Coordinates of C-alpha atoms and ligand atoms in Angstrom, one line a residue:
M7 CA 0.0 0.0 0.0
G8 CA 1.5 3.3 -1.1
V9 CA 2.1 6.4 1.0
R10 CA -0.5 8.8 -0.4
I11 CA 0.8 12.3 -0.3
G12 CA -1.2 15.3 -1.6
V13 CA 0.1 18.7 -2.6
L14 CA -2.4 21.5 -2.1
A15 CA -2.7 22.9 -5.6
L16 CA -4.5 26.2 -5.3
Q17 CA -1.5 28.4 -6.1
G18 CA 2.3 28.2 -5.8
N19 CA 5.1 25.8 -6.5
V20 CA 3.2 22.5 -6.7
S21 CA 5.2 20.5 -9.1
E22 CA 8.5 21.1 -7.2
H23 CA 6.8 19.6 -4.1
I24 CA 5.6 16.6 -6.0
D25 CA 9.1 15.9 -7.4
A26 CA 10.8 16.4 -4.0
F27 CA 8.4 14.0 -2.2
E28 CA 8.8 11.4 -5.0
R29 CA 12.6 11.6 -4.6
A30 CA 12.3 11.3 -0.8
L31 CA 9.9 8.3 -1.1
E32 CA 12.4 6.6 -3.4
T33 CA 15.2 7.3 -0.8
T34 CA 13.2 5.9 2.0
G35 CA 12.2 2.8 0.0
H36 CA 8.5 3.8 -0.4
G37 CA 8.9 4.9 -4.1
T38 CA 6.5 2.5 -5.8
P39 CA 3.6 2.5 -5.9
S40 CA 3.4 5.8 -3.9
P41 CA 1.6 8.5 -5.8
V42 CA 2.2 12.1 -5.0
F43 CA -0.5 14.2 -6.6
P44 CA -2.1 17.7 -6.6
V45 CA -5.2 18.1 -4.4
K46 CA -7.9 20.7 -4.7
R47 CA -10.9 19.1 -3.0
A48 CA -11.7 18.1 0.5
S49 CA -12.4 14.5 -0.6
D50 CA -8.9 14.2 -2.1
I51 CA -7.2 15.6 1.0
A52 CA -9.1 13.1 3.3
G53 CA -7.5 10.2 1.4
C54 CA -4.0 11.3 2.1
V55 CA -1.5 10.5 4.9
A56 CA 0.3 13.7 4.3
L57 CA -0.3 17.1 2.7
A58 CA 2.2 19.6 1.5
I59 CA 1.2 23.3 1.5
P60 CA 3.6 25.0 -0.9
G61 CA 5.2 28.4 -1.2
G62 CA 3.5 31.0 -3.2
E63 CA 1.5 33.9 -2.0
S64 CA -0.1 33.3 1.4
T65 CA -2.8 35.9 0.9
T66 CA -3.9 34.3 -2.3
I67 CA -3.7 30.7 -1.0
S68 CA -5.7 31.7 2.1
R69 CA -8.4 33.4 -0.1
L70 CA -8.6 30.2 -2.2
I71 CA -8.8 28.0 0.8
E72 CA -11.8 30.0 2.1
K73 CA -13.4 30.2 -1.3
N74 CA -13.1 26.4 -1.8
H75 CA -14.3 25.6 1.7
L76 CA -11.1 23.9 2.6
H77 CA -10.3 25.6 5.9
E78 CA -12.0 23.0 8.1
P79 CA -11.0 20.0 6.0
I80 CA -7.3 21.0 6.3
R81 CA -7.6 22.1 9.9
T82 CA -9.0 18.8 10.9
F83 CA -6.9 16.7 8.5
S84 CA -5.6 13.7 10.5
G85 CA -2.3 13.3 8.6
G86 CA 0.9 15.4 8.7
I87 CA 1.3 18.7 7.0
F88 CA 4.6 19.8 5.4
A89 CA 4.4 23.5 4.8
T90 CA 7.0 25.8 3.2
C91 CA 7.2 29.6 3.1
A92 CA 3.6 30.8 2.3
G93 CA 2.6 27.4 3.7
M94 CA 4.3 28.2 7.0
V95 CA 2.4 31.5 7.2
L96 CA -0.9 29.5 6.8
M97 CA 0.0 27.0 9.6
A98 CA 0.4 29.7 12.2
T99 CA -1.9 30.7 15.0
Q100 CA -1.3 34.4 14.4
V101 CA -0.1 36.3 11.3
D102 CA 0.8 40.0 10.9
D103 CA -1.5 40.3 7.9
P104 CA -5.3 40.4 8.4
R105 CA -5.8 39.1 4.8
V106 CA -4.5 35.7 5.9
C107 CA -6.9 33.5 7.8
P108 CA -4.4 31.1 9.4
L109 CA -5.1 27.4 10.1
G110 CA -3.8 27.6 13.6
L111 CA -2.1 24.2 13.4
I112 CA 1.3 25.3 14.8
E113 CA 1.4 27.4 17.8
M114 CA 3.4 30.4 16.5
T115 CA 3.2 34.0 15.5
V116 CA 4.5 34.6 11.9
N117 CA 5.5 37.8 10.1
R118 CA 5.2 37.7 6.4
N119 CA 8.1 39.0 4.2
A120 CA 10.2 39.3 7.4
F121 CA 13.5 39.9 5.7
G122 CA 12.2 43.0 4.0
R123 CA 13.2 44.4 0.6
Q124 CA 17.0 44.4 0.9
K125 CA 17.1 40.7 1.6
E126 CA 14.0 39.5 -0.3
S127 CA 15.8 36.4 -1.5
F128 CA 19.0 34.8 -0.2
E129 CA 20.6 31.5 0.3
S130 CA 22.2 30.3 3.5
D131 CA 23.7 27.2 5.0
I132 CA 21.7 26.7 8.2
V133 CA 22.1 24.3 11.1
L134 CA 19.0 22.2 11.8
A135 CA 18.8 20.9 15.4
G136 CA 18.7 17.1 15.4
V137 CA 19.2 16.7 11.7
G138 CA 22.4 14.9 10.9
G139 CA 24.5 15.2 7.8
G140 CA 25.8 18.8 8.2
P141 CA 24.3 22.2 7.4
F142 CA 21.3 22.5 5.1
H143 CA 21.5 24.8 2.1
A144 CA 18.4 26.8 2.5
V145 CA 16.8 29.0 -0.2
F146 CA 14.7 31.9 1.2
I147 CA 12.3 33.8 -1.1
R148 CA 10.4 36.7 0.5
A149 CA 10.5 34.5 3.5
P150 CA 8.5 34.7 6.7
V151 CA 9.8 34.1 10.2
A152 CA 8.1 33.1 13.4
T153 CA 8.7 35.7 16.1
S154 CA 7.5 33.4 18.8
A155 CA 6.5 29.8 19.3
G156 CA 4.5 28.0 22.0
A157 CA 5.9 25.4 24.4
G158 CA 4.7 22.5 22.2
V159 CA 6.7 23.6 19.2
H160 CA 10.1 22.2 18.4
V161 CA 12.3 24.9 16.9
L162 CA 14.7 23.3 14.4
A163 CA 16.5 26.5 13.2
R164 CA 16.7 30.2 13.4
V165 CA 18.3 32.9 11.3
G166 CA 19.3 35.7 13.6
Q167 CA 16.4 36.1 16.0
G168 CA 13.8 34.7 13.5
I169 CA 12.5 31.1 13.7
V170 CA 12.7 29.5 10.3
A171 CA 12.0 25.8 10.9
V172 CA 9.6 24.1 13.3
E173 CA 7.8 20.9 14.1
Q174 CA 4.7 20.4 16.1
G175 CA 3.2 16.9 16.4
K176 CA 3.0 15.5 12.8
H177 CA 3.5 18.9 11.2
M178 CA 6.6 20.6 9.9
A179 CA 6.8 24.2 8.7
L180 CA 9.8 25.9 7.0
S181 CA 10.3 29.4 5.9
F182 CA 12.7 28.3 3.1
H183 CA 12.2 26.0 0.2
P184 CA 13.8 22.5 0.5
E185 CA 11.7 21.4 -2.5
L186 CA 13.9 23.6 -4.8
G187 CA 17.1 21.7 -4.0
S188 CA 18.2 18.1 -4.1
D189 CA 18.5 17.6 -0.3
T190 CA 15.6 15.6 0.9
R191 CA 16.6 15.2 4.5
L192 CA 13.7 17.3 5.8
H193 CA 11.2 15.4 3.7
E194 CA 12.6 12.1 4.9
R195 CA 12.5 13.3 8.6
F196 CA 8.9 14.4 8.1
L197 CA 8.0 11.0 6.6
K198 CA 9.8 9.2 9.4
N199 CA 7.8 11.2 12.0
L200 CA 4.7 9.8 10.3
G201 CA 6.0 6.3 10.6
F202 CA 7.2 5.9 7.0
Ligands
LIG305 N1 6.0 36.2 1.1 C1 5.1 35.3 0.6 C2 3.8 35.3 1.5 O1 3.8 35.7 2.6 C3 5.7 33.9 0.7 C4 6.8 33.7 -0.3 C5 7.0 32.3 -0.8 O2 6.2 31.4 -0.5 N2 8.1 32.1 -1.5 O3 2.9 34.8 1.0

């Protein structure tokens, strides 16, 4: 039986997430017959063990989540959620932009575009707590940061004062884009936390 993974396909970098999870599943030995596919409907999401919420524009993804009545189906999803960048914004309990209606699945306060204009995009080798294999080459694109996180949140990495990688329960949220590189350690860690 395959590990069914869905990528929320309302807006953003969907195909990169599909490719990255397919590579991670191959590495973990769950490659075939594990489909990773775009999801747009509540019924598709319910059939998955994991859901990726991609980067993109969090205000747009949030508007489309509400328009398509997906807020409750995602909030009550029983699997793990792997969220990057705009996805991290959506996972928060509090966001600095009222246009985003966050899912509240990770106890944290997030600021959108936290690195401002001068550093809108940059790459950095960051150290991830508890992730072996050396620093992780992280690509930040108009990235958010968490300015605070609750007691139940495991902080994996910070850049300066800003929290850029967290886990809570089955969920992982990252302000950078591991799906854009070839390093699947974080995808593998997320799958391992789910028992795969
Ligand atoms: N700054 C964007 C937002 O808040 C996120 C950027 C991204 O996902 N690359 O929606």
